[in-house]
mmCIF file with all atom_site columns, C-alpha atoms in Angstrom:
data_model
loop_
_atom_site.group_PDB
_atom_site.id
_atom_site.type_symbol
_atom_site.label_atom_id
_atom_site.label_alt_id
_atom_site.label_comp_id
_atom_site.label_asym_id
_atom_site.label_entity_id
_atom_site.label_seq_id
_atom_site.pdbx_PDB_ins_code
_atom_site.Cartn_x
_atom_site.Cartn_y
_atom_site.Cartn_z
_atom_site.occupancy
_atom_site.B_iso_or_equiv
_atom_site.pdbx_formal_charge
_atom_site.auth_seq_id
_atom_site.auth_comp_id
_atom_site.auth_asym_id
_atom_site.auth_atom_id
_atom_site.pdbx_PDB_model_num
ATOM 1   C CA . UNK A 1 1   ? 0.013   -0.024 0.054   1.00 76.00 ? 1   UNK A CA 1
ATOM 2   C CA . UNK A 1 2   ? 1.115   3.517  -0.673  1.00 81.00 ? 2   UNK A CA 1
ATOM 3   C CA . UNK A 1 3   ? 0.956   6.507  1.678   1.00 87.00 ? 3   UNK A CA 1
ATOM 4   C CA . UNK A 1 4   ? 2.098   9.958  2.202   1.00 93.00 ? 4   UNK A CA 1
ATOM 5   C CA . UNK A 1 5   ? 2.821   11.838 5.285   1.00 94.00 ? 5   UNK A CA 1
ATOM 6   C CA . UNK A 1 6   ? 2.972   15.589 5.803   1.00 96.00 ? 6   UNK A CA 1
ATOM 7   C CA . UNK A 1 7   ? 4.291   15.964 9.352   1.00 95.00 ? 7   UNK A CA 1
ATOM 8   C CA . UNK A 1 8   ? 3.441   19.657 9.695   1.00 95.00 ? 8   UNK A CA 1
ATOM 9   C CA . UNK A 1 9   ? -0.296  20.801 9.837   1.00 94.00 ? 9   UNK A CA 1
ATOM 10  C CA . UNK A 1 10  ? 0.926   24.456 9.366   1.00 96.00 ? 10  UNK A CA 1
ATOM 11  C CA . UNK A 1 11  ? 3.847   26.263 8.339   1.00 98.00 ? 11  UNK A CA 1
ATOM 12  C CA . UNK A 1 12  ? 4.329   29.950 9.011   1.00 97.00 ? 12  UNK A CA 1
ATOM 13  C CA . UNK A 1 13  ? 7.075   32.133 7.358   1.00 97.00 ? 13  UNK A CA 1
ATOM 14  C CA . UNK A 1 14  ? 7.758   35.840 6.742   1.00 98.00 ? 14  UNK A CA 1
ATOM 15  C CA . UNK A 1 15  ? 7.566   37.043 3.287   1.00 97.00 ? 15  UNK A CA 1
ATOM 16  C CA . UNK A 1 16  ? 11.033  36.936 1.533   1.00 97.00 ? 16  UNK A CA 1
ATOM 17  C CA . UNK A 1 17  ? 12.166  33.948 3.628   1.00 98.00 ? 17  UNK A CA 1
ATOM 18  C CA . UNK A 1 18  ? 12.662  30.459 2.435   1.00 98.00 ? 18  UNK A CA 1
ATOM 19  C CA . UNK A 1 19  ? 9.653   28.154 2.571   1.00 98.00 ? 19  UNK A CA 1
ATOM 20  C CA . UNK A 1 20  ? 9.841   24.384 3.137   1.00 98.00 ? 20  UNK A CA 1
ATOM 21  C CA . UNK A 1 21  ? 6.941   21.996 3.260   1.00 98.00 ? 21  UNK A CA 1
ATOM 22  C CA . UNK A 1 22  ? 7.840   18.439 4.207   1.00 98.00 ? 22  UNK A CA 1
ATOM 23  C CA . UNK A 1 23  ? 6.594   15.219 2.683   1.00 97.00 ? 23  UNK A CA 1
ATOM 24  C CA . UNK A 1 24  ? 7.540   11.656 3.226   1.00 96.00 ? 24  UNK A CA 1
ATOM 25  C CA . UNK A 1 25  ? 6.203   8.611  1.370   1.00 94.00 ? 25  UNK A CA 1
ATOM 26  C CA . UNK A 1 26  ? 5.903   4.916  1.375   1.00 90.00 ? 26  UNK A CA 1
ATOM 27  C CA . UNK A 1 27  ? 5.321   2.903  -1.773  1.00 85.00 ? 27  UNK A CA 1
ATOM 28  C CA . UNK A 1 28  ? 6.654   -0.157 -3.383  1.00 82.00 ? 28  UNK A CA 1
ATOM 29  C CA . UNK A 1 29  ? 9.126   0.443  -6.128  1.00 82.00 ? 29  UNK A CA 1
ATOM 30  C CA . UNK A 1 30  ? 10.088  3.880  -7.512  1.00 83.00 ? 30  UNK A CA 1
ATOM 31  C CA . UNK A 1 31  ? 7.449   6.336  -6.788  1.00 86.00 ? 31  UNK A CA 1
ATOM 32  C CA . UNK A 1 32  ? 5.673   8.964  -8.815  1.00 91.00 ? 32  UNK A CA 1
ATOM 33  C CA . UNK A 1 33  ? 5.447   12.000 -6.619  1.00 94.00 ? 33  UNK A CA 1
ATOM 34  C CA . UNK A 1 34  ? 3.387   15.252 -6.960  1.00 95.00 ? 34  UNK A CA 1
ATOM 35  C CA . UNK A 1 35  ? 2.765   18.504 -5.320  1.00 97.00 ? 35  UNK A CA 1
ATOM 36  C CA . UNK A 1 36  ? -0.500  20.237 -5.545  1.00 95.00 ? 36  UNK A CA 1
ATOM 37  C CA . UNK A 1 37  ? -1.636  23.646 -4.065  1.00 96.00 ? 37  UNK A CA 1
ATOM 38  C CA . UNK A 1 38  ? -5.236  24.551 -3.094  1.00 92.00 ? 38  UNK A CA 1
ATOM 39  C CA . UNK A 1 39  ? -6.600  28.006 -2.609  1.00 90.00 ? 39  UNK A CA 1
ATOM 40  C CA . UNK A 1 40  ? -9.792  28.516 -0.460  1.00 84.00 ? 40  UNK A CA 1
ATOM 41  C CA . UNK A 1 41  ? -12.847 27.048 -2.165  1.00 79.00 ? 41  UNK A CA 1
ATOM 42  C CA . UNK A 1 42  ? -10.815 26.112 -5.243  1.00 82.00 ? 42  UNK A CA 1
ATOM 43  C CA . UNK A 1 43  ? -9.685  22.848 -6.854  1.00 84.00 ? 43  UNK A CA 1
ATOM 44  C CA . UNK A 1 44  ? -6.095  21.672 -6.620  1.00 89.00 ? 44  UNK A CA 1
ATOM 45  C CA . UNK A 1 45  ? -3.644  23.144 -8.895  1.00 92.00 ? 45  UNK A CA 1
ATOM 46  C CA . UNK A 1 46  ? -0.562  21.100 -10.101 1.00 92.00 ? 46  UNK A CA 1
ATOM 47  C CA . UNK A 1 47  ? 2.727   22.468 -9.040  1.00 95.00 ? 47  UNK A CA 1
ATOM 48  C CA . UNK A 1 48  ? 5.301   19.683 -9.952  1.00 94.00 ? 48  UNK A CA 1
ATOM 49  C CA . UNK A 1 49  ? 6.056   16.125 -10.317 1.00 93.00 ? 49  UNK A CA 1
ATOM 50  C CA . UNK A 1 50  ? 8.965   13.734 -9.972  1.00 93.00 ? 50  UNK A CA 1
ATOM 51  C CA . UNK A 1 51  ? 8.901   10.570 -12.062 1.00 88.00 ? 51  UNK A CA 1
ATOM 52  C CA . UNK A 1 52  ? 12.584  9.882  -12.821 1.00 85.00 ? 52  UNK A CA 1
ATOM 53  C CA . UNK A 1 53  ? 15.799  11.782 -13.636 1.00 86.00 ? 53  UNK A CA 1
ATOM 54  C CA . UNK A 1 54  ? 17.256  14.751 -11.603 1.00 90.00 ? 54  UNK A CA 1
ATOM 55  C CA . UNK A 1 55  ? 16.273  14.588 -7.955  1.00 92.00 ? 55  UNK A CA 1
ATOM 56  C CA . UNK A 1 56  ? 15.653  18.377 -7.903  1.00 95.00 ? 56  UNK A CA 1
ATOM 57  C CA . UNK A 1 57  ? 12.408  19.166 -9.753  1.00 95.00 ? 57  UNK A CA 1
ATOM 58  C CA . UNK A 1 58  ? 11.471  22.673 -10.764 1.00 95.00 ? 58  UNK A CA 1
ATOM 59  C CA . UNK A 1 59  ? 7.783   23.594 -10.912 1.00 94.00 ? 59  UNK A CA 1
ATOM 60  C CA . UNK A 1 60  ? 5.358   26.451 -11.233 1.00 91.00 ? 60  UNK A CA 1
ATOM 61  C CA . UNK A 1 61  ? 5.530   29.797 -9.281  1.00 93.00 ? 61  UNK A CA 1
ATOM 62  C CA . UNK A 1 62  ? 9.085   29.411 -8.393  1.00 95.00 ? 62  UNK A CA 1
ATOM 63  C CA . UNK A 1 63  ? 8.640   26.104 -6.436  1.00 97.00 ? 63  UNK A CA 1
ATOM 64  C CA . UNK A 1 64  ? 10.955  23.148 -6.477  1.00 97.00 ? 64  UNK A CA 1
ATOM 65  C CA . UNK A 1 65  ? 11.156  19.908 -4.713  1.00 97.00 ? 65  UNK A CA 1
ATOM 66  C CA . UNK A 1 66  ? 13.844  17.524 -3.999  1.00 95.00 ? 66  UNK A CA 1
ATOM 67  C CA . UNK A 1 67  ? 13.523  13.850 -4.152  1.00 95.00 ? 67  UNK A CA 1
ATOM 68  C CA . UNK A 1 68  ? 15.685  11.920 -1.668  1.00 95.00 ? 68  UNK A CA 1
ATOM 69  C CA . UNK A 1 69  ? 15.272  8.174  -2.036  1.00 92.00 ? 69  UNK A CA 1
ATOM 70  C CA . UNK A 1 70  ? 17.252  7.325  1.070   1.00 93.00 ? 70  UNK A CA 1
ATOM 71  C CA . UNK A 1 71  ? 15.101  9.409  3.260   1.00 94.00 ? 71  UNK A CA 1
ATOM 72  C CA . UNK A 1 72  ? 11.868  8.656  1.258   1.00 94.00 ? 72  UNK A CA 1
ATOM 73  C CA . UNK A 1 73  ? 11.129  12.314 1.242   1.00 96.00 ? 73  UNK A CA 1
ATOM 74  C CA . UNK A 1 74  ? 10.072  14.954 -1.367  1.00 97.00 ? 74  UNK A CA 1
ATOM 75  C CA . UNK A 1 75  ? 9.967   18.206 0.353   1.00 98.00 ? 75  UNK A CA 1
ATOM 76  C CA . UNK A 1 76  ? 8.625   21.329 -1.393  1.00 98.00 ? 76  UNK A CA 1
ATOM 77  C CA . UNK A 1 77  ? 10.731  24.409 -1.426  1.00 98.00 ? 77  UNK A CA 1
ATOM 78  C CA . UNK A 1 78  ? 10.772  27.926 -2.354  1.00 98.00 ? 78  UNK A CA 1
ATOM 79  C CA . UNK A 1 79  ? 13.729  30.273 -1.881  1.00 97.00 ? 79  UNK A CA 1
ATOM 80  C CA . UNK A 1 80  ? 11.723  33.407 -1.241  1.00 97.00 ? 80  UNK A CA 1
ATOM 81  C CA . UNK A 1 81  ? 8.187   33.226 -0.064  1.00 97.00 ? 81  UNK A CA 1
ATOM 82  C CA . UNK A 1 82  ? 5.416   35.607 -1.225  1.00 97.00 ? 82  UNK A CA 1
ATOM 83  C CA . UNK A 1 83  ? 2.089   36.433 0.681   1.00 96.00 ? 83  UNK A CA 1
ATOM 84  C CA . UNK A 1 84  ? 0.239   35.081 -2.346  1.00 95.00 ? 84  UNK A CA 1
ATOM 85  C CA . UNK A 1 85  ? 1.824   31.585 -1.514  1.00 96.00 ? 85  UNK A CA 1
ATOM 86  C CA . UNK A 1 86  ? -0.373  31.268 1.439   1.00 96.00 ? 86  UNK A CA 1
ATOM 87  C CA . UNK A 1 87  ? -2.594  28.315 0.704   1.00 96.00 ? 87  UNK A CA 1
ATOM 88  C CA . UNK A 1 88  ? -3.084  24.635 1.486   1.00 95.00 ? 88  UNK A CA 1
ATOM 89  C CA . UNK A 1 89  ? -0.309  22.306 -0.026  1.00 96.00 ? 89  UNK A CA 1
ATOM 90  C CA . UNK A 1 90  ? -0.848  18.577 -0.699  1.00 96.00 ? 90  UNK A CA 1
ATOM 91  C CA . UNK A 1 91  ? 1.785   15.972 -1.545  1.00 96.00 ? 91  UNK A CA 1
ATOM 92  C CA . UNK A 1 92  ? 0.616   12.885 -3.379  1.00 94.00 ? 92  UNK A CA 1
ATOM 93  C CA . UNK A 1 93  ? 2.119   9.617  -4.575  1.00 92.00 ? 93  UNK A CA 1
ATOM 94  C CA . UNK A 1 94  ? 1.224   6.909  -6.809  1.00 87.00 ? 94  UNK A CA 1
ATOM 95  C CA . UNK A 1 95  ? 2.930   3.566  -7.676  1.00 78.00 ? 95  UNK A CA 1
ATOM 96  C CA . UNK A 1 96  ? 4.741   3.009  -10.825 1.00 76.00 ? 96  UNK A CA 1
ATOM 97  C CA . UNK A 1 97  ? 2.463   0.298  -11.985 1.00 72.00 ? 97  UNK A CA 1
ATOM 98  C CA . UNK A 1 98  ? 1.023   0.708  -15.431 1.00 68.00 ? 98  UNK A CA 1
ATOM 99  C CA . UNK A 1 99  ? -2.738  1.049  -15.082 1.00 70.00 ? 99  UNK A CA 1
ATOM 100 C CA . UNK A 1 100 ? -2.784  2.112  -11.446 1.00 72.00 ? 100 UNK A CA 1
ATOM 101 C CA . UNK A 1 101 ? -3.304  5.745  -11.559 1.00 81.00 ? 101 UNK A CA 1
ATOM 102 C CA . UNK A 1 102 ? -4.776  6.503  -8.116  1.00 86.00 ? 102 UNK A CA 1
ATOM 103 C CA . UNK A 1 103 ? -3.171  9.089  -6.198  1.00 89.00 ? 103 UNK A CA 1
ATOM 104 C CA . UNK A 1 104 ? -2.757  8.982  -2.328  1.00 90.00 ? 104 UNK A CA 1
ATOM 105 C CA . UNK A 1 105 ? -2.693  12.362 -0.702  1.00 92.00 ? 105 UNK A CA 1
ATOM 106 C CA . UNK A 1 106 ? -1.224  13.667 2.462   1.00 93.00 ? 106 UNK A CA 1
ATOM 107 C CA . UNK A 1 107 ? -3.265  15.430 5.048   1.00 92.00 ? 107 UNK A CA 1
ATOM 108 C CA . UNK A 1 108 ? -2.254  18.746 3.661   1.00 94.00 ? 108 UNK A CA 1
ATOM 109 C CA . UNK A 1 109 ? -0.007  21.705 5.080   1.00 96.00 ? 109 UNK A CA 1
ATOM 110 C CA . UNK A 1 110 ? -1.517  25.116 5.500   1.00 96.00 ? 110 UNK A CA 1
ATOM 111 C CA . UNK A 1 111 ? 1.154   27.759 4.688   1.00 97.00 ? 111 UNK A CA 1
ATOM 112 C CA . UNK A 1 112 ? 0.769   31.195 5.997   1.00 97.00 ? 112 UNK A CA 1
ATOM 113 C CA . UNK A 1 113 ? 3.257   33.770 4.623   1.00 97.00 ? 113 UNK A CA 1
ATOM 114 C CA . UNK A 1 114 ? 3.083   36.983 6.712   1.00 96.00 ? 114 UNK A CA 1
ATOM 115 C CA . UNK A 1 115 ? 3.907   40.323 5.135   1.00 95.00 ? 115 UNK A CA 1
ATOM 116 C CA . UNK B 2 1   ? -2.965  23.576 -21.428 1.00 62.00 ? 1   UNK B CA 1
ATOM 117 C CA . UNK B 2 2   ? -4.592  20.838 -19.326 1.00 81.00 ? 2   UNK B CA 1
ATOM 118 C CA . UNK B 2 3   ? -7.719  22.759 -18.025 1.00 88.00 ? 3   UNK B CA 1
ATOM 119 C CA . UNK B 2 4   ? -10.472 20.823 -16.205 1.00 93.00 ? 4   UNK B CA 1
ATOM 120 C CA . UNK B 2 5   ? -13.921 22.502 -15.622 1.00 94.00 ? 5   UNK B CA 1
ATOM 121 C CA . UNK B 2 6   ? -16.650 21.653 -13.278 1.00 96.00 ? 6   UNK B CA 1
ATOM 122 C CA . UNK B 2 7   ? -20.287 22.819 -13.383 1.00 96.00 ? 7   UNK B CA 1
ATOM 123 C CA . UNK B 2 8   ? -21.848 23.933 -11.207 1.00 96.00 ? 8   UNK B CA 1
ATOM 124 C CA . UNK B 2 9   ? -19.353 25.623 -8.998  1.00 94.00 ? 9   UNK B CA 1
ATOM 125 C CA . UNK B 2 10  ? -21.902 25.488 -6.289  1.00 95.00 ? 10  UNK B CA 1
ATOM 126 C CA . UNK B 2 11  ? -25.333 24.118 -5.711  1.00 97.00 ? 11  UNK B CA 1
ATOM 127 C CA . UNK B 2 12  ? -27.964 24.286 -2.970  1.00 97.00 ? 12  UNK B CA 1
ATOM 128 C CA . UNK B 2 13  ? -30.729 21.648 -2.977  1.00 96.00 ? 13  UNK B CA 1
ATOM 129 C CA . UNK B 2 14  ? -33.449 20.335 -0.852  1.00 96.00 ? 14  UNK B CA 1
ATOM 130 C CA . UNK B 2 15  ? -33.207 16.943 1.006   1.00 96.00 ? 15  UNK B CA 1
ATOM 131 C CA . UNK B 2 16  ? -34.300 14.015 -1.280  1.00 96.00 ? 16  UNK B CA 1
ATOM 132 C CA . UNK B 2 17  ? -33.536 15.660 -4.624  1.00 97.00 ? 17  UNK B CA 1
ATOM 133 C CA . UNK B 2 18  ? -30.704 14.515 -7.103  1.00 97.00 ? 18  UNK B CA 1
ATOM 134 C CA . UNK B 2 19  ? -27.898 16.652 -8.090  1.00 97.00 ? 19  UNK B CA 1
ATOM 135 C CA . UNK B 2 20  ? -25.749 16.241 -11.201 1.00 97.00 ? 20  UNK B CA 1
ATOM 136 C CA . UNK B 2 21  ? -22.083 17.594 -11.404 1.00 97.00 ? 21  UNK B CA 1
ATOM 137 C CA . UNK B 2 22  ? -20.154 17.771 -14.667 1.00 97.00 ? 22  UNK B CA 1
ATOM 138 C CA . UNK B 2 23  ? -16.527 17.384 -15.083 1.00 96.00 ? 23  UNK B CA 1
ATOM 139 C CA . UNK B 2 24  ? -14.960 18.310 -18.453 1.00 95.00 ? 24  UNK B CA 1
ATOM 140 C CA . UNK B 2 25  ? -11.381 18.215 -19.760 1.00 92.00 ? 25  UNK B CA 1
ATOM 141 C CA . UNK B 2 26  ? -11.264 21.234 -21.982 1.00 91.00 ? 26  UNK B CA 1
ATOM 142 C CA . UNK B 2 27  ? -8.140  20.791 -23.992 1.00 87.00 ? 27  UNK B CA 1
ATOM 143 C CA . UNK B 2 28  ? -7.220  17.076 -23.759 1.00 88.00 ? 28  UNK B CA 1
ATOM 144 C CA . UNK B 2 29  ? -8.897  13.766 -23.850 1.00 88.00 ? 29  UNK B CA 1
ATOM 145 C CA . UNK B 2 30  ? -9.176  11.916 -20.530 1.00 88.00 ? 30  UNK B CA 1
ATOM 146 C CA . UNK B 2 31  ? -9.888  8.200  -20.639 1.00 84.00 ? 31  UNK B CA 1
ATOM 147 C CA . UNK B 2 32  ? -9.763  8.252  -16.858 1.00 90.00 ? 32  UNK B CA 1
ATOM 148 C CA . UNK B 2 33  ? -11.383 10.788 -14.535 1.00 93.00 ? 33  UNK B CA 1
ATOM 149 C CA . UNK B 2 34  ? -11.482 10.571 -10.693 1.00 95.00 ? 34  UNK B CA 1
ATOM 150 C CA . UNK B 2 35  ? -13.961 11.919 -8.256  1.00 96.00 ? 35  UNK B CA 1
ATOM 151 C CA . UNK B 2 36  ? -13.066 13.202 -4.772  1.00 95.00 ? 36  UNK B CA 1
ATOM 152 C CA . UNK B 2 37  ? -14.823 14.480 -1.886  1.00 95.00 ? 37  UNK B CA 1
ATOM 153 C CA . UNK B 2 38  ? -13.221 16.926 0.645   1.00 91.00 ? 38  UNK B CA 1
ATOM 154 C CA . UNK B 2 39  ? -14.459 17.992 3.976   1.00 85.00 ? 39  UNK B CA 1
ATOM 155 C CA . UNK B 2 40  ? -13.349 21.291 5.458   1.00 81.00 ? 40  UNK B CA 1
ATOM 156 C CA . UNK B 2 41  ? -9.609  21.540 6.136   1.00 77.00 ? 41  UNK B CA 1
ATOM 157 C CA . UNK B 2 42  ? -9.140  17.937 5.367   1.00 83.00 ? 42  UNK B CA 1
ATOM 158 C CA . UNK B 2 43  ? -7.399  15.941 2.524   1.00 87.00 ? 43  UNK B CA 1
ATOM 159 C CA . UNK B 2 44  ? -9.086  14.545 -0.535  1.00 89.00 ? 44  UNK B CA 1
ATOM 160 C CA . UNK B 2 45  ? -10.946 11.253 -0.271  1.00 91.00 ? 45  UNK B CA 1
ATOM 161 C CA . UNK B 2 46  ? -11.141 9.318  -3.628  1.00 93.00 ? 46  UNK B CA 1
ATOM 162 C CA . UNK B 2 47  ? -14.629 8.218  -4.196  1.00 95.00 ? 47  UNK B CA 1
ATOM 163 C CA . UNK B 2 48  ? -14.432 6.529  -7.583  1.00 95.00 ? 48  UNK B CA 1
ATOM 164 C CA . UNK B 2 49  ? -12.481 6.092  -10.764 1.00 93.00 ? 49  UNK B CA 1
ATOM 165 C CA . UNK B 2 50  ? -14.392 6.782  -13.954 1.00 90.00 ? 50  UNK B CA 1
ATOM 166 C CA . UNK B 2 51  ? -13.276 5.080  -17.063 1.00 87.00 ? 51  UNK B CA 1
ATOM 167 C CA . UNK B 2 52  ? -14.544 6.155  -20.471 1.00 84.00 ? 52  UNK B CA 1
ATOM 168 C CA . UNK B 2 53  ? -16.888 3.607  -21.763 1.00 83.00 ? 53  UNK B CA 1
ATOM 169 C CA . UNK B 2 54  ? -17.047 1.382  -18.969 1.00 85.00 ? 54  UNK B CA 1
ATOM 170 C CA . UNK B 2 55  ? -18.492 1.272  -15.438 1.00 88.00 ? 55  UNK B CA 1
ATOM 171 C CA . UNK B 2 56  ? -16.825 3.275  -12.647 1.00 92.00 ? 56  UNK B CA 1
ATOM 172 C CA . UNK B 2 57  ? -14.802 1.635  -9.968  1.00 93.00 ? 57  UNK B CA 1
ATOM 173 C CA . UNK B 2 58  ? -15.870 2.691  -6.553  1.00 95.00 ? 58  UNK B CA 1
ATOM 174 C CA . UNK B 2 59  ? -13.654 2.930  -3.316  1.00 94.00 ? 59  UNK B CA 1
ATOM 175 C CA . UNK B 2 60  ? -14.642 0.858  -0.305  1.00 93.00 ? 60  UNK B CA 1
ATOM 176 C CA . UNK B 2 61  ? -17.435 2.417  1.602   1.00 93.00 ? 61  UNK B CA 1
ATOM 177 C CA . UNK B 2 62  ? -18.722 4.522  -1.371  1.00 95.00 ? 62  UNK B CA 1
ATOM 178 C CA . UNK B 2 63  ? -22.288 3.601  -2.241  1.00 94.00 ? 63  UNK B CA 1
ATOM 179 C CA . UNK B 2 64  ? -22.495 3.356  -6.059  1.00 92.00 ? 64  UNK B CA 1
ATOM 180 C CA . UNK B 2 65  ? -26.203 3.582  -6.125  1.00 94.00 ? 65  UNK B CA 1
ATOM 181 C CA . UNK B 2 66  ? -26.047 6.911  -4.286  1.00 96.00 ? 66  UNK B CA 1
ATOM 182 C CA . UNK B 2 67  ? -23.214 8.361  -6.243  1.00 97.00 ? 67  UNK B CA 1
ATOM 183 C CA . UNK B 2 68  ? -23.837 7.536  -9.935  1.00 96.00 ? 68  UNK B CA 1
ATOM 184 C CA . UNK B 2 69  ? -21.017 8.110  -12.405 1.00 94.00 ? 69  UNK B CA 1
ATOM 185 C CA . UNK B 2 70  ? -21.086 8.397  -16.087 1.00 91.00 ? 70  UNK B CA 1
ATOM 186 C CA . UNK B 2 71  ? -18.184 8.741  -18.374 1.00 89.00 ? 71  UNK B CA 1
ATOM 187 C CA . UNK B 2 72  ? -19.889 8.991  -21.777 1.00 83.00 ? 72  UNK B CA 1
ATOM 188 C CA . UNK B 2 73  ? -17.142 10.613 -23.588 1.00 89.00 ? 73  UNK B CA 1
ATOM 189 C CA . UNK B 2 74  ? -13.332 11.324 -23.595 1.00 89.00 ? 74  UNK B CA 1
ATOM 190 C CA . UNK B 2 75  ? -13.941 14.750 -22.142 1.00 92.00 ? 75  UNK B CA 1
ATOM 191 C CA . UNK B 2 76  ? -16.944 14.377 -19.989 1.00 93.00 ? 76  UNK B CA 1
ATOM 192 C CA . UNK B 2 77  ? -17.779 12.682 -16.708 1.00 94.00 ? 77  UNK B CA 1
ATOM 193 C CA . UNK B 2 78  ? -20.717 13.312 -14.554 1.00 95.00 ? 78  UNK B CA 1
ATOM 194 C CA . UNK B 2 79  ? -21.487 12.452 -10.772 1.00 97.00 ? 79  UNK B CA 1
ATOM 195 C CA . UNK B 2 80  ? -25.076 12.396 -9.799  1.00 97.00 ? 80  UNK B CA 1
ATOM 196 C CA . UNK B 2 81  ? -25.745 12.405 -6.098  1.00 97.00 ? 81  UNK B CA 1
ATOM 197 C CA . UNK B 2 82  ? -29.204 10.647 -5.843  1.00 96.00 ? 82  UNK B CA 1
ATOM 198 C CA . UNK B 2 83  ? -31.652 11.393 -2.938  1.00 96.00 ? 83  UNK B CA 1
ATOM 199 C CA . UNK B 2 84  ? -29.226 13.935 -1.381  1.00 96.00 ? 84  UNK B CA 1
ATOM 200 C CA . UNK B 2 85  ? -29.251 14.257 2.355   1.00 96.00 ? 85  UNK B CA 1
ATOM 201 C CA . UNK B 2 86  ? -27.539 16.956 4.545   1.00 95.00 ? 86  UNK B CA 1
ATOM 202 C CA . UNK B 2 87  ? -24.655 14.490 5.248   1.00 94.00 ? 87  UNK B CA 1
ATOM 203 C CA . UNK B 2 88  ? -23.773 14.559 1.623   1.00 95.00 ? 88  UNK B CA 1
ATOM 204 C CA . UNK B 2 89  ? -23.041 18.326 1.649   1.00 95.00 ? 89  UNK B CA 1
ATOM 205 C CA . UNK B 2 90  ? -19.494 18.599 0.834   1.00 94.00 ? 90  UNK B CA 1
ATOM 206 C CA . UNK B 2 91  ? -16.816 19.953 -1.641  1.00 94.00 ? 91  UNK B CA 1
ATOM 207 C CA . UNK B 2 92  ? -16.639 17.541 -4.693  1.00 96.00 ? 92  UNK B CA 1
ATOM 208 C CA . UNK B 2 93  ? -13.622 17.721 -6.844  1.00 94.00 ? 93  UNK B CA 1
ATOM 209 C CA . UNK B 2 94  ? -12.916 15.826 -10.018 1.00 95.00 ? 94  UNK B CA 1
ATOM 210 C CA . UNK B 2 95  ? -9.673  15.254 -11.756 1.00 94.00 ? 95  UNK B CA 1
ATOM 211 C CA . UNK B 2 96  ? -8.725  14.079 -15.311 1.00 92.00 ? 96  UNK B CA 1
ATOM 212 C CA . UNK B 2 97  ? -5.779  12.084 -16.252 1.00 88.00 ? 97  UNK B CA 1
ATOM 213 C CA . UNK B 2 98  ? -3.717  13.627 -18.938 1.00 81.00 ? 98  UNK B CA 1
ATOM 214 C CA . UNK B 2 99  ? -1.461  10.862 -20.487 1.00 67.00 ? 99  UNK B CA 1
ATOM 215 C CA . UNK B 2 100 ? 0.212   13.113 -23.008 1.00 68.00 ? 100 UNK B CA 1
ATOM 216 C CA . UNK B 2 101 ? 3.952   13.506 -22.719 1.00 52.00 ? 101 UNK B CA 1
ATOM 217 C CA . UNK B 2 102 ? 4.893   9.989  -22.017 1.00 47.00 ? 102 UNK B CA 1
ATOM 218 C CA . UNK B 2 103 ? 5.648   7.146  -24.406 1.00 42.00 ? 103 UNK B CA 1
ATOM 219 C CA . UNK B 2 104 ? 3.931   4.551  -22.133 1.00 43.00 ? 104 UNK B CA 1
ATOM 220 C CA . UNK B 2 105 ? 1.670   6.859  -20.248 1.00 41.00 ? 105 UNK B CA 1
ATOM 221 C CA . UNK B 2 106 ? 3.749   6.606  -17.286 1.00 43.00 ? 106 UNK B CA 1
ATOM 222 C CA . UNK B 2 107 ? 4.421   10.308 -16.913 1.00 56.00 ? 107 UNK B CA 1
ATOM 223 C CA . UNK B 2 108 ? 0.768   11.244 -16.763 1.00 72.00 ? 108 UNK B CA 1
ATOM 224 C CA . UNK B 2 109 ? -0.551  13.850 -14.391 1.00 84.00 ? 109 UNK B CA 1
ATOM 225 C CA . UNK B 2 110 ? -3.982  14.465 -12.923 1.00 88.00 ? 110 UNK B CA 1
ATOM 226 C CA . UNK B 2 111 ? -5.347  17.885 -13.338 1.00 91.00 ? 111 UNK B CA 1
ATOM 227 C CA . UNK B 2 112 ? -8.047  18.900 -11.134 1.00 92.00 ? 112 UNK B CA 1
ATOM 228 C CA . UNK B 2 113 ? -11.309 20.876 -11.589 1.00 93.00 ? 113 UNK B CA 1
ATOM 229 C CA . UNK B 2 114 ? -12.204 23.889 -9.461  1.00 92.00 ? 114 UNK B CA 1
ATOM 230 C CA . UNK B 2 115 ? -14.535 21.966 -7.339  1.00 93.00 ? 115 UNK B CA 1
ATOM 231 C CA . UNK B 2 116 ? -18.384 21.970 -6.683  1.00 95.00 ? 116 UNK B CA 1
ATOM 232 C CA . UNK B 2 117 ? -19.777 22.974 -3.226  1.00 94.00 ? 117 UNK B CA 1
ATOM 233 C CA . UNK B 2 118 ? -22.772 20.970 -2.576  1.00 96.00 ? 118 UNK B CA 1
ATOM 234 C CA . UNK B 2 119 ? -25.177 22.085 0.173   1.00 96.00 ? 119 UNK B CA 1
ATOM 235 C CA . UNK B 2 120 ? -28.244 20.006 0.972   1.00 96.00 ? 120 UNK B CA 1
ATOM 236 C CA . UNK B 2 121 ? -30.883 21.615 3.115   1.00 96.00 ? 121 UNK B CA 1
#
């Protein structure tokens, strides 16, 4: 079975400071990992994904994530946070099995960036 | 690219009525769509997987007779909440699997609709 853990319910940072949202996963084989962001009363927006290749993945809005196989982590990072980055962030994983496209989501991390 | 729409964005209905929610992939074909339910400040709960031209696959604990799913075309899936009750009030989100960009479909990504807020009185 696959699962994702986001150990922090909330992350608070000041604008301009680095932002990190943590995610660890559990899946058989090499994982497909995703980050999504959700603004209030909206659907999820795709930020980035890791399938294979470079461990550092760059995505939308200046976000990036680093895949660390030994630590089974896929932390989301942004060097300089903006107030507009305040939202709910979800990490998701799916197994690399052809035909199995179900995503398992973490519980979500609420990011608040203060001006 | 990869835009998914949902209609309506919100709906209020009386208990006992049925409500249909549409999910459309606007600029790509989606052989697979997913329906999720989300409670306030919680994660997404997968309800069912909708496959074009075949029956939906429901997750354990989801009543298939209550949540009817139809995936009639490569760009449209519908979720009908039958005989809705107040406990069905929730935020319903669909996603569509875009398999473009990969030679074997292994690099596909799910793109999500904006969600539908259902309130049953």
